[in-house]
PDB file of C-alpha atoms in Angstrom:
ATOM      1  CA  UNK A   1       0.000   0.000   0.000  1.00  0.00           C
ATOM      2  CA  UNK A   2       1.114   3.605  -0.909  1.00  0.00           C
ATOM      3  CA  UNK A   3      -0.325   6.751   0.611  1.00  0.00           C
ATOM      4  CA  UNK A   4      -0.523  10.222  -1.432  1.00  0.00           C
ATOM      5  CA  UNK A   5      -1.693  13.286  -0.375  1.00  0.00           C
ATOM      6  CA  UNK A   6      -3.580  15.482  -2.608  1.00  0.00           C
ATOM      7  CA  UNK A   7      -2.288  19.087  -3.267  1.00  0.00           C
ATOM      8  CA  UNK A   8      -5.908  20.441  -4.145  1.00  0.00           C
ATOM      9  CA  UNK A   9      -6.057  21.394   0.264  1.00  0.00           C
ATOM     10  CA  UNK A  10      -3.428  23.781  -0.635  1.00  0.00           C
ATOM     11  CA  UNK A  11      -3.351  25.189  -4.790  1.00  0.00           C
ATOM     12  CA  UNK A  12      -4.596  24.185  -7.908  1.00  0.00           C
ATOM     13  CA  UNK A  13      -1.388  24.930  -9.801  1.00  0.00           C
ATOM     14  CA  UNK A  14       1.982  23.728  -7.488  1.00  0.00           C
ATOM     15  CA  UNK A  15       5.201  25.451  -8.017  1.00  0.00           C
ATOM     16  CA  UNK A  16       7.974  26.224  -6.472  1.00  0.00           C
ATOM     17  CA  UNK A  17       6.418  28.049  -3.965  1.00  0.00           C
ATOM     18  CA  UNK A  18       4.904  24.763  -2.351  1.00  0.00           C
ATOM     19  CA  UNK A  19       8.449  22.933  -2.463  1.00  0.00           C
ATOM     20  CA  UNK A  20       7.963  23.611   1.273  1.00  0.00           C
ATOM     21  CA  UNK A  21       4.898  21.368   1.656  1.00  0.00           C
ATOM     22  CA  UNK A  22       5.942  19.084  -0.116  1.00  0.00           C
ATOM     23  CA  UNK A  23       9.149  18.352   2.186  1.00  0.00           C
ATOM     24  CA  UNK A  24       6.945  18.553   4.949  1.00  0.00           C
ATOM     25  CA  UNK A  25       4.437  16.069   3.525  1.00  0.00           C
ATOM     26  CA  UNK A  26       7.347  13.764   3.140  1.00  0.00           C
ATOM     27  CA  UNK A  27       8.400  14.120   6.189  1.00  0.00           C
ATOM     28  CA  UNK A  28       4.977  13.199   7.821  1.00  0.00           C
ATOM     29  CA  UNK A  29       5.710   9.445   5.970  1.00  0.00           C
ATOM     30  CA  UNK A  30       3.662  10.081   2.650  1.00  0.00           C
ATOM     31  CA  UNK A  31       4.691   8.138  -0.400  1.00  0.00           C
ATOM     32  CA  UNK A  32       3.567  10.598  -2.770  1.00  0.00           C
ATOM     33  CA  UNK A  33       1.662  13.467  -3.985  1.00  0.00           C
ATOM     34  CA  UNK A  34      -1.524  13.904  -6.045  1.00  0.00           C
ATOM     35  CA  UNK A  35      -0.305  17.081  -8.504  1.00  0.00           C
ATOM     36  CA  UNK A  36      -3.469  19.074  -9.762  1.00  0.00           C
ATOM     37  CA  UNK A  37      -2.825  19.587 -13.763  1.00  0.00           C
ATOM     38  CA  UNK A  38      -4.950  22.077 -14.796  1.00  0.00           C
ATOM     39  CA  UNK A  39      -2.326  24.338 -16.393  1.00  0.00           C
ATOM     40  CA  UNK A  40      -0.818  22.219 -19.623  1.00  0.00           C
ATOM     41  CA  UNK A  41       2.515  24.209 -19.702  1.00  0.00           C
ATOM     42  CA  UNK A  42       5.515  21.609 -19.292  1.00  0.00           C
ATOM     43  CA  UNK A  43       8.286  23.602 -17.761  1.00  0.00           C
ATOM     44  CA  UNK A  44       6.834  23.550 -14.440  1.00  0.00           C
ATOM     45  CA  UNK A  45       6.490  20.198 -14.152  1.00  0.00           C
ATOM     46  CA  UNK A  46      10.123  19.181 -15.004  1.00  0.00           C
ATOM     47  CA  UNK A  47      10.702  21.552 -12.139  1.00  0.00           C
ATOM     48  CA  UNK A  48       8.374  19.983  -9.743  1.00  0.00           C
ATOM     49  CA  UNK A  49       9.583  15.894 -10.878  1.00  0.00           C
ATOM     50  CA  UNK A  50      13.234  16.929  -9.898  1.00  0.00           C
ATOM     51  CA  UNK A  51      12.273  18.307  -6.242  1.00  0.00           C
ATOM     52  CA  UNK A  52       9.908  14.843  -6.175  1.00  0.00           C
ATOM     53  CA  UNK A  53      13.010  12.841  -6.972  1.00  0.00           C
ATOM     54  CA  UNK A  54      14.645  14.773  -4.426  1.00  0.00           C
ATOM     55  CA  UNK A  55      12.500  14.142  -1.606  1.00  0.00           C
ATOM     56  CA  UNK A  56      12.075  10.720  -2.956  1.00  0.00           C
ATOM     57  CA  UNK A  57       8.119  11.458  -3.261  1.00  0.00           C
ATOM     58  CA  UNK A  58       5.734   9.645  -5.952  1.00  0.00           C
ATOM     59  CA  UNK A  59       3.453  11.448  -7.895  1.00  0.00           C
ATOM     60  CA  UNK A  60      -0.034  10.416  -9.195  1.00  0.00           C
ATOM     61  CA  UNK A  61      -2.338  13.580 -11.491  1.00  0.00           C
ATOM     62  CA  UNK A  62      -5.279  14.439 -11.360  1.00  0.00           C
ATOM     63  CA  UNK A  63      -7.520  16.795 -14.268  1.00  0.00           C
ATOM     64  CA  UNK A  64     -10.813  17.374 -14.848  1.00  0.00           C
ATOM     65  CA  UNK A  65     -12.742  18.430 -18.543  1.00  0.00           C
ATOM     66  CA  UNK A  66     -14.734  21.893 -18.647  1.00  0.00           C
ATOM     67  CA  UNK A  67     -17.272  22.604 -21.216  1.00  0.00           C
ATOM     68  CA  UNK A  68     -15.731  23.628 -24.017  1.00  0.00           C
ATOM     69  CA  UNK A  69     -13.562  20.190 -23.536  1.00  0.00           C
ATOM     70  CA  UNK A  70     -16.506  17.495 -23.242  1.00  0.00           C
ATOM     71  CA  UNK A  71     -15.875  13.883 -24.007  1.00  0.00           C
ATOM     72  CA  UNK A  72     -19.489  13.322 -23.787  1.00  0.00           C
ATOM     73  CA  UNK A  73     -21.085  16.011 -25.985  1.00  0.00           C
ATOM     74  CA  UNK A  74     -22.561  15.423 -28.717  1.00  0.00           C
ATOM     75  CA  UNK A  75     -20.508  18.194 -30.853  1.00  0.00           C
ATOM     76  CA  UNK A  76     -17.703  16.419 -32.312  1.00  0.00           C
ATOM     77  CA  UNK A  77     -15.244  19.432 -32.038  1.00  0.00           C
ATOM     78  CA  UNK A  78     -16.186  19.506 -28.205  1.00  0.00           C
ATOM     79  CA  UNK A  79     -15.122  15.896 -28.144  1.00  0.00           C
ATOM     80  CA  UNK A  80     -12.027  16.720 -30.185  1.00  0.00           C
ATOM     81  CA  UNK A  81     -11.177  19.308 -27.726  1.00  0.00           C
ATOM     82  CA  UNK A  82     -11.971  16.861 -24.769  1.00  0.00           C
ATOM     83  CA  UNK A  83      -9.578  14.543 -26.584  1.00  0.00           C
ATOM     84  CA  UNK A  84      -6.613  16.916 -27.222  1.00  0.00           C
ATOM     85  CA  UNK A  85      -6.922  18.202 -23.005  1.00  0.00           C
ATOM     86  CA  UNK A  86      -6.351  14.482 -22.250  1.00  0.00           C
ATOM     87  CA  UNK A  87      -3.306  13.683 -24.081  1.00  0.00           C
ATOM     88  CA  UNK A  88      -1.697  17.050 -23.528  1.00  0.00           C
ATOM     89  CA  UNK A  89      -2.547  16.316 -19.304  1.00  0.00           C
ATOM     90  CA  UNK A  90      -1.187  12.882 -20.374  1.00  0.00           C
ATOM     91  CA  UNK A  91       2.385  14.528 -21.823  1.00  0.00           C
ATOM     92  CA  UNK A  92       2.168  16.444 -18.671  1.00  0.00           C
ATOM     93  CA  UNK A  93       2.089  13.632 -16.438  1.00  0.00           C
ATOM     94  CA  UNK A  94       4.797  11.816 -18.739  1.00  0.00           C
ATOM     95  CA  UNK A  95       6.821  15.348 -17.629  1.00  0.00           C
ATOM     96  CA  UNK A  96       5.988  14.865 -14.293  1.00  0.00           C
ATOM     97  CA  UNK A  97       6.562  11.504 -13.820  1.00  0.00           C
ATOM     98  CA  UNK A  98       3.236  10.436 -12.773  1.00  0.00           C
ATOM     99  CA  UNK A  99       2.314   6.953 -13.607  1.00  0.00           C
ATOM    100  CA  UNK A 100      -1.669   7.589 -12.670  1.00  0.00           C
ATOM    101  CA  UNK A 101      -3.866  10.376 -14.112  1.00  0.00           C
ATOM    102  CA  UNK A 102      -7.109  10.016 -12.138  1.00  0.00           C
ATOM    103  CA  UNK A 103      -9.860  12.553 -12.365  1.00  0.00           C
ATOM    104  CA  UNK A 104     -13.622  12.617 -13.726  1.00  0.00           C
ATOM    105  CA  UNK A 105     -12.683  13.553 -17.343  1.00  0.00           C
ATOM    106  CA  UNK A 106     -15.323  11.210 -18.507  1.00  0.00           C
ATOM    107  CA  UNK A 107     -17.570  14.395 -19.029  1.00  0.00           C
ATOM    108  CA  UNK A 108     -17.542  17.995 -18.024  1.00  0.00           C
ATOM    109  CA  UNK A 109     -17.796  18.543 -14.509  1.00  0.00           C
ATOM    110  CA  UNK A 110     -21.021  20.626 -13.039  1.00  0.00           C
ATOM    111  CA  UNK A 111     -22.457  20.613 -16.530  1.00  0.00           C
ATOM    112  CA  UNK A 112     -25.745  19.113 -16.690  1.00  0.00           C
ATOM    113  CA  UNK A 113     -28.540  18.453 -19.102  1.00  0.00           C
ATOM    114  CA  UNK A 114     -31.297  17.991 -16.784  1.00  0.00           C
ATOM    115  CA  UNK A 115     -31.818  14.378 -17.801  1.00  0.00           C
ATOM    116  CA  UNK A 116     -29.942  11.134 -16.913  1.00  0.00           C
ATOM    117  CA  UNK A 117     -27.317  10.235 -19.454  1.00  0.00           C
ATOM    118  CA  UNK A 118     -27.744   9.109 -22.668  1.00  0.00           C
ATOM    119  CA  UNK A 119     -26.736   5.815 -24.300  1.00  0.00           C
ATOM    120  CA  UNK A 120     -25.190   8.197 -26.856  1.00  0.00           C
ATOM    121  CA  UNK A 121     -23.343  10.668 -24.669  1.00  0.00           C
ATOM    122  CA  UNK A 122     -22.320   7.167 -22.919  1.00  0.00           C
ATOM    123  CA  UNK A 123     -20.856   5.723 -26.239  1.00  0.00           C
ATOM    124  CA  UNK A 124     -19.610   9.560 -26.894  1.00  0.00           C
ATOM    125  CA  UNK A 125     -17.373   9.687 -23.940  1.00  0.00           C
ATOM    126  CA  UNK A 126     -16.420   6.030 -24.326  1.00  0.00           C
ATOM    127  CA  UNK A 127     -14.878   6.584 -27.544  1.00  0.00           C
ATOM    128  CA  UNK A 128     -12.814   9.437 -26.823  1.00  0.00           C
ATOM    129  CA  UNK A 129     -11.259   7.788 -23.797  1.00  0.00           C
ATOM    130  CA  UNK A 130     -10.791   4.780 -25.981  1.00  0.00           C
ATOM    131  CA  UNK A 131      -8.322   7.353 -28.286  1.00  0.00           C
ATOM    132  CA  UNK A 132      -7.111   9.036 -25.085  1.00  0.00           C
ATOM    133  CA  UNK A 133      -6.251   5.408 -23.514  1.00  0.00           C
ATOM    134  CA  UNK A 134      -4.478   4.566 -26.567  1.00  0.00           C
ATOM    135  CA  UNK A 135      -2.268   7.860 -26.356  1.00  0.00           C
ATOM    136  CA  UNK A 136      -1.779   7.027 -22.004  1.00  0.00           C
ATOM    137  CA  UNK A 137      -0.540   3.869 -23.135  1.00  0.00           C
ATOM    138  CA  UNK A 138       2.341   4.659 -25.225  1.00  0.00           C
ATOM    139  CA  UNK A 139       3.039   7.507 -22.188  1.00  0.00           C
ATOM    140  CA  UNK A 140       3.174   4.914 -20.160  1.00  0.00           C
ATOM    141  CA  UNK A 141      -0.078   6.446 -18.057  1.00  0.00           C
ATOM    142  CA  UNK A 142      -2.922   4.444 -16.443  1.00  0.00           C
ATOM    143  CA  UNK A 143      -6.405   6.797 -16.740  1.00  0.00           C
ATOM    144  CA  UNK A 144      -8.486   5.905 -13.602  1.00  0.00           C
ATOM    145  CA  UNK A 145     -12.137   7.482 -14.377  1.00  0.00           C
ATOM    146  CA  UNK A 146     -13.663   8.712 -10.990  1.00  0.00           C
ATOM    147  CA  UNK A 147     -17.382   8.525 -10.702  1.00  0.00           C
ATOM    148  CA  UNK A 148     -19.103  11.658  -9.468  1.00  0.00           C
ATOM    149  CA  UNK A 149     -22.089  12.374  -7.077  1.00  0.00           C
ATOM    150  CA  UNK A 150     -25.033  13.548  -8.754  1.00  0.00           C
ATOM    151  CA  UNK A 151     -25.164  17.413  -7.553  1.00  0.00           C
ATOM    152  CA  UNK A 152     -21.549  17.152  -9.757  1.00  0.00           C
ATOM    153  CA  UNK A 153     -22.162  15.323 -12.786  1.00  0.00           C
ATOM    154  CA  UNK A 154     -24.371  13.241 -14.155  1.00  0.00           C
ATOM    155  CA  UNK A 155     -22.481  10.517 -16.554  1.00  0.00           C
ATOM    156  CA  UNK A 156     -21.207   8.402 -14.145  1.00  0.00           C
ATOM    157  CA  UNK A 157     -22.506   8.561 -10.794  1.00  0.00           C
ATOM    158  CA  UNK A 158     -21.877   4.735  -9.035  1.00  0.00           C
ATOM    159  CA  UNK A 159     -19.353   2.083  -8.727  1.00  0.00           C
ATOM    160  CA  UNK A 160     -21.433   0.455 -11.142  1.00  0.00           C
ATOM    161  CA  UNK A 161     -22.245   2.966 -13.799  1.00  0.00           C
ATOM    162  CA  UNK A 162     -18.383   3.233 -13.946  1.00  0.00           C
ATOM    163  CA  UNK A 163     -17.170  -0.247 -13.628  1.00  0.00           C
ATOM    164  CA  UNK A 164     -19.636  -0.963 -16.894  1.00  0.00           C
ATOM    165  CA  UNK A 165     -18.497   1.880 -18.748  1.00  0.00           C
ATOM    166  CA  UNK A 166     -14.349   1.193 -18.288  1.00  0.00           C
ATOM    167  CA  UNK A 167     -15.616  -2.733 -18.842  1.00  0.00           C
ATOM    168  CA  UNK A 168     -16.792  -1.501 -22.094  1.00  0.00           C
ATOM    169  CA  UNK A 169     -13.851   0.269 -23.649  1.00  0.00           C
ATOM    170  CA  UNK A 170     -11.940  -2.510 -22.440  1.00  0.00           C
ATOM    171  CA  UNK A 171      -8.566  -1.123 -22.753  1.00  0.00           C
ATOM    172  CA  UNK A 172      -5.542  -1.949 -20.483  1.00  0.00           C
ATOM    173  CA  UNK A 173      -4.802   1.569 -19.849  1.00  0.00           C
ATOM    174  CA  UNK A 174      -8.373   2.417 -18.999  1.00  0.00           C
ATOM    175  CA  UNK A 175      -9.468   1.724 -14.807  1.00  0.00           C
ATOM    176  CA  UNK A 176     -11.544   3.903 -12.735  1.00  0.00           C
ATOM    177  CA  UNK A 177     -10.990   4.742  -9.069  1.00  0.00           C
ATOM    178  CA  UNK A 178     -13.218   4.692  -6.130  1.00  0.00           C
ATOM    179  CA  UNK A 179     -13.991   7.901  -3.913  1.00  0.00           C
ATOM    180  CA  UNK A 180     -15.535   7.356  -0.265  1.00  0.00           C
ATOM    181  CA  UNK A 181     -17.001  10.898  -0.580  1.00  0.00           C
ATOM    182  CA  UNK A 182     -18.475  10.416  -3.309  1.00  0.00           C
ATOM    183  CA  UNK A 183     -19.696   6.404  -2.300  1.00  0.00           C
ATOM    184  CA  UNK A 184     -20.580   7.671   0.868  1.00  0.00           C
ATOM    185  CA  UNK A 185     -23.824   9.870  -1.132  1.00  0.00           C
ATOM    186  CA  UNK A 186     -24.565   7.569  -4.255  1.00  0.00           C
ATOM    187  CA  UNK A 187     -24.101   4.066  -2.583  1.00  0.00           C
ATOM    188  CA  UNK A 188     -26.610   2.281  -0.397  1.00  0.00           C
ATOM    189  CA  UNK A 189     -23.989  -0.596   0.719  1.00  0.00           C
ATOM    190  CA  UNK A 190     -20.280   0.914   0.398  1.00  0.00           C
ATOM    191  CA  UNK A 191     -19.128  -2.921   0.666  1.00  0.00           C
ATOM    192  CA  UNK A 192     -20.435  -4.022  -2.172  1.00  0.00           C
ATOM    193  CA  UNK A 193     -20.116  -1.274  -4.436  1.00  0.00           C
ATOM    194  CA  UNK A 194     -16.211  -1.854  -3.718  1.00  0.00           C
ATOM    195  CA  UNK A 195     -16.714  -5.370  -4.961  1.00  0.00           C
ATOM    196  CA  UNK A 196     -18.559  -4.364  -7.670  1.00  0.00           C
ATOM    197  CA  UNK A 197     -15.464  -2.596  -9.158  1.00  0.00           C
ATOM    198  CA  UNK A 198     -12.758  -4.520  -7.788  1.00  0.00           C
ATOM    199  CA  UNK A 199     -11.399  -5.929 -10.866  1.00  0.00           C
ATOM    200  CA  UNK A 200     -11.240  -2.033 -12.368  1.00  0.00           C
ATOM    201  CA  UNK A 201     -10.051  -0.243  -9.855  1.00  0.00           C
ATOM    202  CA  UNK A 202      -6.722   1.298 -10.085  1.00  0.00           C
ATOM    203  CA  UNK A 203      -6.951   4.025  -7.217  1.00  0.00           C
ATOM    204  CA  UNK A 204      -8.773   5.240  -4.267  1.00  0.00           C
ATOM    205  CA  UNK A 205      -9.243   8.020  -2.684  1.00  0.00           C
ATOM    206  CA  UNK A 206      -9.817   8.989   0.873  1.00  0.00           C
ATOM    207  CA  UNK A 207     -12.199  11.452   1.818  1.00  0.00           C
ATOM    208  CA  UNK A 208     -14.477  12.450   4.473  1.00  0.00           C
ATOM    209  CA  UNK A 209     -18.452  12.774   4.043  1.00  0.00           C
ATOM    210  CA  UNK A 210     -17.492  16.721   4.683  1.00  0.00           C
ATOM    211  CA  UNK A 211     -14.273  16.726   2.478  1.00  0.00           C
ATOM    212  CA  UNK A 212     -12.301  17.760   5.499  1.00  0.00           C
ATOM    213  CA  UNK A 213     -10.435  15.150   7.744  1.00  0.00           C
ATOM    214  CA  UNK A 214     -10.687  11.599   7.532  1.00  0.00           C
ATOM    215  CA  UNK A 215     -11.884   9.476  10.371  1.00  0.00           C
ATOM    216  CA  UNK A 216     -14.214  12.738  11.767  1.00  0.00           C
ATOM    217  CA  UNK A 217     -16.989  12.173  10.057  1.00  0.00           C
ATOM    218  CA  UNK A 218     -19.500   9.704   8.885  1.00  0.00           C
ATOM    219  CA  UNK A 219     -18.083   7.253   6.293  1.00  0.00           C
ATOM    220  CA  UNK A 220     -18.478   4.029   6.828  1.00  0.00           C
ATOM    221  CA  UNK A 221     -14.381   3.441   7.455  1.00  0.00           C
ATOM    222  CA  UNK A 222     -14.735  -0.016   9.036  1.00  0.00           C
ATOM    223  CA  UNK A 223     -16.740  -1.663   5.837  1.00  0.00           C
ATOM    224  CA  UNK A 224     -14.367   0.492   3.736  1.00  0.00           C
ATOM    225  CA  UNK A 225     -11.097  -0.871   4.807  1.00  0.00           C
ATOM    226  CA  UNK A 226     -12.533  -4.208   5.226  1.00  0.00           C
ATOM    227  CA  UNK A 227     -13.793  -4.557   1.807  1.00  0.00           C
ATOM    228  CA  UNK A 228     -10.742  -3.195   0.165  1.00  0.00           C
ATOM    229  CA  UNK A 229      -8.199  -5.298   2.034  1.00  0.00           C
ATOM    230  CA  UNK A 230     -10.442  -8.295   1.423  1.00  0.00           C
ATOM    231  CA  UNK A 231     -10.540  -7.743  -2.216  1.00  0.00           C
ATOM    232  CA  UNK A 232      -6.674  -7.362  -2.322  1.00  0.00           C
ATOM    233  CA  UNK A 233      -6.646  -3.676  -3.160  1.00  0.00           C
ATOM    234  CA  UNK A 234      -3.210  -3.186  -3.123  1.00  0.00           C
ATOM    235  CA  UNK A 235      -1.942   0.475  -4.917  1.00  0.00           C
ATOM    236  CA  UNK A 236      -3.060   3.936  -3.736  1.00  0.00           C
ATOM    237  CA  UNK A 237      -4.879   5.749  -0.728  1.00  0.00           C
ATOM    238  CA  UNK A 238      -4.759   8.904  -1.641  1.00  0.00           C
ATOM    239  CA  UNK A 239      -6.399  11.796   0.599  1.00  0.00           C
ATOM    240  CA  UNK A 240      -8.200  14.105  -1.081  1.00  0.00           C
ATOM    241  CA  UNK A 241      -9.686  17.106   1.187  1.00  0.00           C
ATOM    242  CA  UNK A 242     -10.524  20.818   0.290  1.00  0.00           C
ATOM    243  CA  UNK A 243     -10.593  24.187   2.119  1.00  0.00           C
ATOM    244  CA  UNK A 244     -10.617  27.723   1.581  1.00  0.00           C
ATOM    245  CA  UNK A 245      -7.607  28.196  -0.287  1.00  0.00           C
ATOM    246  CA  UNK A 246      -8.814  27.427  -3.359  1.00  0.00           C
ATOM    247  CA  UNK A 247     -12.086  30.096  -4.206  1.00  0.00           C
ATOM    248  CA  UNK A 248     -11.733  29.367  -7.778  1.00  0.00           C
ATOM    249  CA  UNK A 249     -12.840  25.526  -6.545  1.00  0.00           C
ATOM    250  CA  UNK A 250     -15.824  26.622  -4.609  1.00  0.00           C
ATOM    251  CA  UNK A 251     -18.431  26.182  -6.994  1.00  0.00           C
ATOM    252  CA  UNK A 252     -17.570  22.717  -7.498  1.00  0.00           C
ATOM    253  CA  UNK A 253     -16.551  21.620  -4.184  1.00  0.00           C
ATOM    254  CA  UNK A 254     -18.988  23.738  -2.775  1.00  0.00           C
ATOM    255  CA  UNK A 255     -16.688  24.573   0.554  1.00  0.00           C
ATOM    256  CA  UNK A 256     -17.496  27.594   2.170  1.00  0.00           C
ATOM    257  CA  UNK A 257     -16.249  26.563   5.973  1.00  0.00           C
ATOM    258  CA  UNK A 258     -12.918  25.988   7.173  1.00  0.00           C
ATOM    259  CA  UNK A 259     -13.964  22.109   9.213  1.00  0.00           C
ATOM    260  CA  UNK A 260      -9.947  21.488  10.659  1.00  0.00           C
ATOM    261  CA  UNK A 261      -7.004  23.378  12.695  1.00  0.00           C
ATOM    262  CA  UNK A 262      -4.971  23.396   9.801  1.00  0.00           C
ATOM    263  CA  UNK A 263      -3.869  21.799   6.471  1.00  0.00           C
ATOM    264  CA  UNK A 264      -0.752  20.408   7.666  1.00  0.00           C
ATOM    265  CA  UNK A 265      -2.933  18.761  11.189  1.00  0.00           C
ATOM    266  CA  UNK A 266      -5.161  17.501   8.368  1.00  0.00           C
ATOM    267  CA  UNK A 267      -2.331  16.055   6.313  1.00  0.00           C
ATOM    268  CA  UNK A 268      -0.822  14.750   9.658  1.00  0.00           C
ATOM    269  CA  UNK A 269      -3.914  13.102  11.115  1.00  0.00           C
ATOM    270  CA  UNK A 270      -5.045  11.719   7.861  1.00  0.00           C
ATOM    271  CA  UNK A 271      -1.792   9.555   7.328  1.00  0.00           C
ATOM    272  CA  UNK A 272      -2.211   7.989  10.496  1.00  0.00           C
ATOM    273  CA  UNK A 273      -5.683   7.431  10.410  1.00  0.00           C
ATOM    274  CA  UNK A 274      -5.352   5.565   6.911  1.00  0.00           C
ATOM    275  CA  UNK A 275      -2.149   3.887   8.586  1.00  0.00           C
ATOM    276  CA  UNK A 276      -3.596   2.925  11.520  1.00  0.00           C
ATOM    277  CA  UNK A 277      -6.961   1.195   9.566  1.00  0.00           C
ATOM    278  CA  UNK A 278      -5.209  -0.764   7.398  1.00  0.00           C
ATOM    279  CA  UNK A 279      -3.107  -2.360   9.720  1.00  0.00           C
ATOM    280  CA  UNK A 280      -5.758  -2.930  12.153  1.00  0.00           C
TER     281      UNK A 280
END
């Protein structure tokens, strides 16, 4: 088991300014690092691998599709723009050094139609990550979909829905990841949506019903761990938790209360909580 740390608590965009947190992240135990790539400029991230490799810190990505980039729409040059942000955040992770692009680029996040999805926008999005998959795979990147709660998206909002759509591209560089935030609104039995997508899953992340820090809330952490140690999970807990830092994030992660001491006492009790679970 590895244990990352998402930089979304502190920036959207990490640079040498965050160097700092990073050494102190590493110095808390953490494997690794979940680097936002929203910015597709490649300098930066050359800049960023080298202090990684310093501090001897892993990185996974994570992106999202706005929009103008959908996957899922049904204008073709909106899917040919949701095609062309993948494999240029896919060079970018190739930069960075990140084996793992995670994120729900699927579709365009908070855009809705005010209908369930299509069987169309389904087949839409599937082809495009088919072509994206095939570009991750010569980058040597794994693209772990993330399913969404329905108040963010509505393409993929289950272990399920997701599971079936990766099942149906069926390409090796094509998994999904599972989100306890997001499980802990859309699924009635946490246990066995985790077996439902066991045999896709390529990443998970960690995150309280609140977003803030794990273990003070509500998730159902006992079933959690359970399931995913009984169904050999055996690659990332990542912990992904927002605050105020990041207004730009607000209408998406819909966080307009600070709910911890601090981002480091978050980062700190978050590693041992995960730590601590796993063993037990």
């Amino acid at each position: 088991m590895k244990y990352g740390m998402n930089m979304l608590l502190w920036t959207t965009n990490v640079g040498e300014e965050h160097f700092p947190i990073l050494e102190r992240l590493k110095s808390m135990g953490y494997d690794g690092v979940e680097i936002p790539i929203f910015d597709l400029e490649l300098e930066p991230y050359r800049k960023l691998a080298e202090k990684c490799d310093e501090l001897g810190l892993e990185r996974t990505a994570v992106t999202v599709c706005s929009s103008e980039a959908n996957p899922a729409s049904p204008d073709p040059a909106l899917r040919k723009a949701g095609l062309e942000h993948i494999t240029q955040v896919v060079d970018a992770c190739a930069v960075l050094g990140a084996k793992l692009l995670c994120g729900p680029y699927h579709s365009a996040i908070g855009e809705f139609s005010g209908d369930g999805p299509t069987e169309d926008e389904r087949k839409w999005s599937q082809e495009t990550l088919g072509h994206a998959a095939d570009h991750a795979q010569a980058a040597d990147v794994m693209l772990g979909l993330e399913y969404l709660n329905r108040f963010e998206c509505y393409l993929l909002n289950s272990a399920a829905d997701c599971a079936e759509f990766v099942r149906a591209v069926d390409h090796p560089n094509l998994r999904m990841i599972y989100d306890t935030f997001h499980a802990n609104i859309e699924e009635k039995h946490v246990d066995e949506a985790i077996r439902t997508c066991a045999d896709v899953t390529c990443h998970v992340h960690i995150s309280e019903n609140d977003r803030s820090t794990p273990g003070a809330g509500h998730v159902e952490w006992d079933k959690t761990f359970h399931t995913l140690k009984e169904t050999e999970y055996d690659g990332w807990m990542t912990v992904e938790a927002f605050g105020l830092a990041l207004p730009e994030l607000a209408a998406a992660t819909k966080i307009w209360r600070k709910m911890y001491t601090s981002e480091d006492q978050l980062a700190e009790a978050a590693l041992k909580f995960m730590k601590t679970n796993w063993n037990a």
